PDB file of C-alpha atoms in Angstrom:
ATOM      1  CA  UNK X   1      19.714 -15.151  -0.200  1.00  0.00           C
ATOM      2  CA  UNK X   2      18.274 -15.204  -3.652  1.00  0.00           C
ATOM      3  CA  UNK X   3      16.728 -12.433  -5.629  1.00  0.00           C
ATOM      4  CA  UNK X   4      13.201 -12.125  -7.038  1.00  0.00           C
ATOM      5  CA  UNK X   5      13.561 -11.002 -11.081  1.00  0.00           C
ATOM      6  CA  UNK X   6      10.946  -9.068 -13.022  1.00  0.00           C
ATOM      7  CA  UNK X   7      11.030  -8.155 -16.303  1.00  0.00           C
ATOM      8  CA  UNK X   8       8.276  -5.766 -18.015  1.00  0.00           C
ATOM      9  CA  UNK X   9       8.019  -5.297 -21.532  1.00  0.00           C
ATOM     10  CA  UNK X  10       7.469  -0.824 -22.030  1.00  0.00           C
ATOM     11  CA  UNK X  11       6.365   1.806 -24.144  1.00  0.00           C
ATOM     12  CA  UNK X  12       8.269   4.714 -23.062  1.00  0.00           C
ATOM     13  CA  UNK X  13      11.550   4.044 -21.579  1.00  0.00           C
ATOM     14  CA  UNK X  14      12.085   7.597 -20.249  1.00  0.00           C
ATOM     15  CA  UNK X  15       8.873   7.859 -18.754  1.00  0.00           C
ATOM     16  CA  UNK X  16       8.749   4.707 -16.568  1.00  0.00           C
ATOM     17  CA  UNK X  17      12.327   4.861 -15.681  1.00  0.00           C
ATOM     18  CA  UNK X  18      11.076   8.562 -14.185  1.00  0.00           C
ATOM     19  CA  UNK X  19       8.290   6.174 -12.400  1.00  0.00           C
ATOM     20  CA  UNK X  20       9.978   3.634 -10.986  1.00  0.00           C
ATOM     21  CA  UNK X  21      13.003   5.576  -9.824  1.00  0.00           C
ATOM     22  CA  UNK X  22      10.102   7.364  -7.789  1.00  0.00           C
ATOM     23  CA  UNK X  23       8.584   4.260  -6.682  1.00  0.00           C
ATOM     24  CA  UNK X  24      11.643   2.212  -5.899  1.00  0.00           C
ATOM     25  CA  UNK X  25      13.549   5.345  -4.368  1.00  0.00           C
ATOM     26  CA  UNK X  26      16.802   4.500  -6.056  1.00  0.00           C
ATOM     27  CA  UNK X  27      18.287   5.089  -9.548  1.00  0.00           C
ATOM     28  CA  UNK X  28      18.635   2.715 -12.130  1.00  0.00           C
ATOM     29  CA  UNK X  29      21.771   0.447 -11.484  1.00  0.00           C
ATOM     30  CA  UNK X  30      22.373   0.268 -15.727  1.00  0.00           C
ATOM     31  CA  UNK X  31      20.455   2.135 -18.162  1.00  0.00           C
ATOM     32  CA  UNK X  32      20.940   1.593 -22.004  1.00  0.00           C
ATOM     33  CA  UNK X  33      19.291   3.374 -24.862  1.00  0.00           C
ATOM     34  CA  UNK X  34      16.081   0.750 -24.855  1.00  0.00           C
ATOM     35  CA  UNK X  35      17.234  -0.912 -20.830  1.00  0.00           C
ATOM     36  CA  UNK X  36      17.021  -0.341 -17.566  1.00  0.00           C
ATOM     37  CA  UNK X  37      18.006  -2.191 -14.525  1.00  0.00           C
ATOM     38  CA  UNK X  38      17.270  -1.519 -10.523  1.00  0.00           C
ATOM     39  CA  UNK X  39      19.150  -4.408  -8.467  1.00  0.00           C
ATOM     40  CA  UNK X  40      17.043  -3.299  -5.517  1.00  0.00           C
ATOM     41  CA  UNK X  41      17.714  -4.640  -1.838  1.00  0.00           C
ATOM     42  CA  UNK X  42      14.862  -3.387  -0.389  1.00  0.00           C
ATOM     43  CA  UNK X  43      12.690  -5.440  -1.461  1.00  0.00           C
ATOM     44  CA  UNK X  44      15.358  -7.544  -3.043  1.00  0.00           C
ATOM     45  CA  UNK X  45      14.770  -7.669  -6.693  1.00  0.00           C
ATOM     46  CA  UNK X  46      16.465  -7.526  -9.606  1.00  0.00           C
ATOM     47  CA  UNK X  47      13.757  -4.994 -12.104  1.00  0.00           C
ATOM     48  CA  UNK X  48      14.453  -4.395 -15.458  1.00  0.00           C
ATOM     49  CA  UNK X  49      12.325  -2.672 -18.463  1.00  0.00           C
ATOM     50  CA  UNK X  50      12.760  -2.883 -21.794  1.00  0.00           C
ATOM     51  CA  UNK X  51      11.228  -0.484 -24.770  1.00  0.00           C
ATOM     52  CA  UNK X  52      11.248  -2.824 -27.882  1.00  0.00           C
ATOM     53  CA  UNK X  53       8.104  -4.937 -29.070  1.00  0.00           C
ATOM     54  CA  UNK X  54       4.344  -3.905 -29.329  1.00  0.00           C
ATOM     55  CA  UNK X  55       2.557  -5.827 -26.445  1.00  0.00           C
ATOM     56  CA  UNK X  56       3.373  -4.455 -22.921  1.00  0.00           C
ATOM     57  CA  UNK X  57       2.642  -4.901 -19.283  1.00  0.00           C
ATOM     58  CA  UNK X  58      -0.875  -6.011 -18.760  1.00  0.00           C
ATOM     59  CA  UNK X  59      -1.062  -7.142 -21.888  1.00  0.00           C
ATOM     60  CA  UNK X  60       1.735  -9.376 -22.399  1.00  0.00           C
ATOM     61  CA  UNK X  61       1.446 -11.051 -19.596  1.00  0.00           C
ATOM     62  CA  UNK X  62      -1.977 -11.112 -18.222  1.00  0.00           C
ATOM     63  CA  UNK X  63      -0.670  -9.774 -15.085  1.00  0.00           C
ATOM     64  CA  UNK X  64      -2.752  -8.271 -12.367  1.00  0.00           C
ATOM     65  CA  UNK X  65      -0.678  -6.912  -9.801  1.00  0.00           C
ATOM     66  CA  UNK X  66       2.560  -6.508  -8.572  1.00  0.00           C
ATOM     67  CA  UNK X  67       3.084  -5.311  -4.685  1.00  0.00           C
ATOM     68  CA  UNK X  68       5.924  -3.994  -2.293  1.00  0.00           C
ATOM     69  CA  UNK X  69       5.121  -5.242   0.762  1.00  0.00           C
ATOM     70  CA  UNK X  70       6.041  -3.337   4.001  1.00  0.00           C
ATOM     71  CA  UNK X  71       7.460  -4.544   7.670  1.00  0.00           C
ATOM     72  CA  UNK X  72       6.335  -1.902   9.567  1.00  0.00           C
ATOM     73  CA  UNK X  73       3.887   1.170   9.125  1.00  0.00           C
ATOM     74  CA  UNK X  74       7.261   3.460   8.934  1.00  0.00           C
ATOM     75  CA  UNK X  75       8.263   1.575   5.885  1.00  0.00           C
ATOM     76  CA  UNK X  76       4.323   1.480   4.829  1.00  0.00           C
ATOM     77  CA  UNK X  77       4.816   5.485   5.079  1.00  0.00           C
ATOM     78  CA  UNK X  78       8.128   5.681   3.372  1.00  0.00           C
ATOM     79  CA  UNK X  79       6.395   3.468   0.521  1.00  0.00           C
ATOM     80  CA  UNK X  80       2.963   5.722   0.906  1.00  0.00           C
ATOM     81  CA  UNK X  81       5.452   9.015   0.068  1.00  0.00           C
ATOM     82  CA  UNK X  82       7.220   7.337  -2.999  1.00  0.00           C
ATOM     83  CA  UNK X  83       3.933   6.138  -4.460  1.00  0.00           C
ATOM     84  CA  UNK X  84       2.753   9.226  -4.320  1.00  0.00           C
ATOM     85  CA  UNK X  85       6.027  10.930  -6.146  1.00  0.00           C
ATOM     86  CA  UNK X  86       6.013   9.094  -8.985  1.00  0.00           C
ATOM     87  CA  UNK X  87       3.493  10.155 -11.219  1.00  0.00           C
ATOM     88  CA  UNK X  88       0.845   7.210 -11.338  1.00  0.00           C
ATOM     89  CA  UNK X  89      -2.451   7.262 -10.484  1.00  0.00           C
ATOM     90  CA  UNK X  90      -2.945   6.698  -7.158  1.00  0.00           C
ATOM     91  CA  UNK X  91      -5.495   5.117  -5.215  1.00  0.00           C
ATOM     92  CA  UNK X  92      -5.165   5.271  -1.177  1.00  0.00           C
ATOM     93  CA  UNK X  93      -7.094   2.383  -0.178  1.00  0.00           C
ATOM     94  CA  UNK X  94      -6.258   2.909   3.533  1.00  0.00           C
ATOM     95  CA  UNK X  95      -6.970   0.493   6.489  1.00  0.00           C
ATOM     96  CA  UNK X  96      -8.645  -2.600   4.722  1.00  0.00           C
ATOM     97  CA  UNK X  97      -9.540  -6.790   5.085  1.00  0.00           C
ATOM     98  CA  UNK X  98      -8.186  -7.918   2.087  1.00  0.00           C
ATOM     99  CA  UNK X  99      -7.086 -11.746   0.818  1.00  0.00           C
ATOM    100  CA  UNK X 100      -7.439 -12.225   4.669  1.00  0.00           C
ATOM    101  CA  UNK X 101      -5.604 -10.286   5.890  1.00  0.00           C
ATOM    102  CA  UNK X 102      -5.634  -6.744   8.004  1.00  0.00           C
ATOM    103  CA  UNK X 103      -3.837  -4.236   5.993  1.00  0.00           C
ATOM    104  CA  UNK X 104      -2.916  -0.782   5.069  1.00  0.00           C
ATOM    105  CA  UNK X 105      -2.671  -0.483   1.526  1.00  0.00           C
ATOM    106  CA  UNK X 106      -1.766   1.959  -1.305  1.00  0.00           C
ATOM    107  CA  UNK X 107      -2.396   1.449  -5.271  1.00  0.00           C
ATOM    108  CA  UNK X 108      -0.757   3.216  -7.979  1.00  0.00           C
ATOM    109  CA  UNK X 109      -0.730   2.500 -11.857  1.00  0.00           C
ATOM    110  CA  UNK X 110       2.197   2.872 -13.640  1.00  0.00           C
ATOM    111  CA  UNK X 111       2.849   3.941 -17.437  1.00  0.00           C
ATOM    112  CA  UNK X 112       1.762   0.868 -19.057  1.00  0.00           C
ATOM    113  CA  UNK X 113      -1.245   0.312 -16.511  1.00  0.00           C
ATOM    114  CA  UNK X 114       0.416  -2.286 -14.255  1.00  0.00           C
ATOM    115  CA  UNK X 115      -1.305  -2.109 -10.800  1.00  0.00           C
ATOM    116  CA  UNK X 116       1.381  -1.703  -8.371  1.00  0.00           C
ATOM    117  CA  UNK X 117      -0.075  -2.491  -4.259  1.00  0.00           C
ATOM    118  CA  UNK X 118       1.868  -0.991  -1.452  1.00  0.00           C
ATOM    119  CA  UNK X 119       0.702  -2.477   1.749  1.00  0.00           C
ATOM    120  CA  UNK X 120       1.349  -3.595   5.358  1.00  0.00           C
ATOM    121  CA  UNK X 121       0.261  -6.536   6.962  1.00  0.00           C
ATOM    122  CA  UNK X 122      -0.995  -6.004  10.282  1.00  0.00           C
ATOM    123  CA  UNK X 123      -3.589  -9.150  11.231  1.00  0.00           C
ATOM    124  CA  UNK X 124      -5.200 -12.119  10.023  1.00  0.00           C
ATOM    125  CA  UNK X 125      -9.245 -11.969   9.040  1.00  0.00           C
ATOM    126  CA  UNK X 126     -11.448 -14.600   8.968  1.00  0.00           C
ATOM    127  CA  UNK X 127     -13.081 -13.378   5.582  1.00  0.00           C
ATOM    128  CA  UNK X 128     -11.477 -12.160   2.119  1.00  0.00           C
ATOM    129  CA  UNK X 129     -12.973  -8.358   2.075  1.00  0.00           C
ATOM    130  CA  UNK X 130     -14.237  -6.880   4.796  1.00  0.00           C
ATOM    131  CA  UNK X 131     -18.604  -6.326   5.496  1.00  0.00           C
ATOM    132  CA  UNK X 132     -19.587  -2.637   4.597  1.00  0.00           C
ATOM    133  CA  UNK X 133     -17.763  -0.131   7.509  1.00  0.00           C
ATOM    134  CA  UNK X 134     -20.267   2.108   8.843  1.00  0.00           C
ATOM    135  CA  UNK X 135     -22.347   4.459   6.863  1.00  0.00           C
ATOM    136  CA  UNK X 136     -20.776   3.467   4.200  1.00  0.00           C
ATOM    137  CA  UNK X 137     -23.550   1.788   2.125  1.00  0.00           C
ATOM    138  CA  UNK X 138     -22.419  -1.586   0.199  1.00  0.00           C
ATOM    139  CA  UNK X 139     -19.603  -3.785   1.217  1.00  0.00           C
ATOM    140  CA  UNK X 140     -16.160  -2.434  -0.970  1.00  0.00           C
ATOM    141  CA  UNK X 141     -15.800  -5.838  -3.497  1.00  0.00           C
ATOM    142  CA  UNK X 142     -18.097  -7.901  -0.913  1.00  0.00           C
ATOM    143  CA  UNK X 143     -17.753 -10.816  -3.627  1.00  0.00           C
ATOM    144  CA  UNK X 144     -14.041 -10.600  -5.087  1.00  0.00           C
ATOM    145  CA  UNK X 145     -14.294 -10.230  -8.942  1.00  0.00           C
ATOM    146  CA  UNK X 146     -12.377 -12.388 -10.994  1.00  0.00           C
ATOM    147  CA  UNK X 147      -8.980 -10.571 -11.400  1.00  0.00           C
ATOM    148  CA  UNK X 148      -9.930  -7.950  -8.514  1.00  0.00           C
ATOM    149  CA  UNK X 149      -7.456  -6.923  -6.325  1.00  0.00           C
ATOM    150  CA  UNK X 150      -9.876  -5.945  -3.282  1.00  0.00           C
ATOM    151  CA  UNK X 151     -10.649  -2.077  -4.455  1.00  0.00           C
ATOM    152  CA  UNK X 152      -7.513  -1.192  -6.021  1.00  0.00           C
ATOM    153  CA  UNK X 153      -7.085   0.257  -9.528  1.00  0.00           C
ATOM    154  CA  UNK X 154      -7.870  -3.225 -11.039  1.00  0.00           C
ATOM    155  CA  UNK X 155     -11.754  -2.493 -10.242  1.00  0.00           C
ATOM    156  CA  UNK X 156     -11.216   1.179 -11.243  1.00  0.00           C
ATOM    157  CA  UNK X 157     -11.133   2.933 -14.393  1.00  0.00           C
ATOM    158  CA  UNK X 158     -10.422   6.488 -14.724  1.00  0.00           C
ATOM    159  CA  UNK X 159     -11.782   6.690 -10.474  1.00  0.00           C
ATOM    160  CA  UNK X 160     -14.858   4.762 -11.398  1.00  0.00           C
ATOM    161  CA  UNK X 161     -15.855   1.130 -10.679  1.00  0.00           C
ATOM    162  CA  UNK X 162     -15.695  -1.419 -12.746  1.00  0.00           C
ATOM    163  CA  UNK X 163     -18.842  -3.057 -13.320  1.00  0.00           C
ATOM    164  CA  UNK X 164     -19.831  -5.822 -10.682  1.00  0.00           C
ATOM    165  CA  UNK X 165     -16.300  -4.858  -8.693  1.00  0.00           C
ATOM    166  CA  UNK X 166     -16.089  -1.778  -6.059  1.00  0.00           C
ATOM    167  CA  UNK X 167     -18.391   0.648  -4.647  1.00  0.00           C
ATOM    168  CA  UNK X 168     -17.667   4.017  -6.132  1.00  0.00           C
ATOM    169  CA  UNK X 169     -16.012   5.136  -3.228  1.00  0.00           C
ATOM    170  CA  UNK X 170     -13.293   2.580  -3.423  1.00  0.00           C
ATOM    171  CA  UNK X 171     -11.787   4.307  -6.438  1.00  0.00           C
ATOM    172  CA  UNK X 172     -10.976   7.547  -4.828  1.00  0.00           C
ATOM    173  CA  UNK X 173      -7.841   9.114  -6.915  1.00  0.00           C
TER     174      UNK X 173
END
């Protein structure tokens, strides 16, 4: 089987190995003075970060998510508890129609303001983002922003919306 690789460029080494040791529920598999390395199986990945150079995350790459995506809603809740250990802001989006798709999802932002998505997958939908729910008011991201992902912390800044993305409501911290 092969191995997804990711490689992001940080600011603070200490700091976002505390992160994603929280997020990925494991500790790093090498860690130098400016390295560190998770050779995850769940999901299998080989992670690494790397404090040297100015431009990070975001930034660098024009990134605008990564995800974890869950097989069941046991391993959505594991993923739900470690996202909400390690220190980002979080964003629980809930039950949601999304890139359609049913799904429970969970955001959380990590040092260098990479949107990380946990979610389960639980149906197909016949639209992108789902009409308004009920007493709600305006549809959450009705017309998907360019680089929106649905109402997560890509259409929030500091829990409000970003202009022309979410209702205020989908940026609950």
């Amino acid at each position: 089987m092969k191995r997804l690789h990711v490689m992001l460029q940080v600011k603070e080494l200490d700091e976002s190995i505390r992160f994603y040791t929280a997020l990925f529920g494991a500790e790093p598999t090498k860690r130098k003075t400016e390295y560190a390395k998770w050779m995850l199986d769940d999901p299998r990945v080989n992670f690494s970060i790397a404090a040297h150079g100015d431009a990070t995350g975001i930034e660098r790459l024009g990134l605008e998510h990564l995800g974890i995506q869950a097989e069941s809603r046991e391993e959505m809740a594991e993923l739900r508890e470690r996202v909400a250990r390690s220190g980002g802001r979080v964003a629980d989006e809930g039950e949601t129609t999304c890139c359609y798709a049913e799904s429970d999802k969970a955001w959380v932002t990590d040092p260098q303001g990479v949107s990380w998505e946990a979610f389960f997958t639980h149906g197909e939908a016949e639209t992108y983002h789902a009409p308004a729910a009920a007493g709600r008011g305006d549809a959450c991201c009705a017309e998907p922003a360019p680089e929106a992902a649905c109402c997560g912390p890509a259409c929030c800044t500091d829990g409000a919306p970003a202009a022309d993305c979410c209702a205020a409501d989908c940026c609950a911290a």
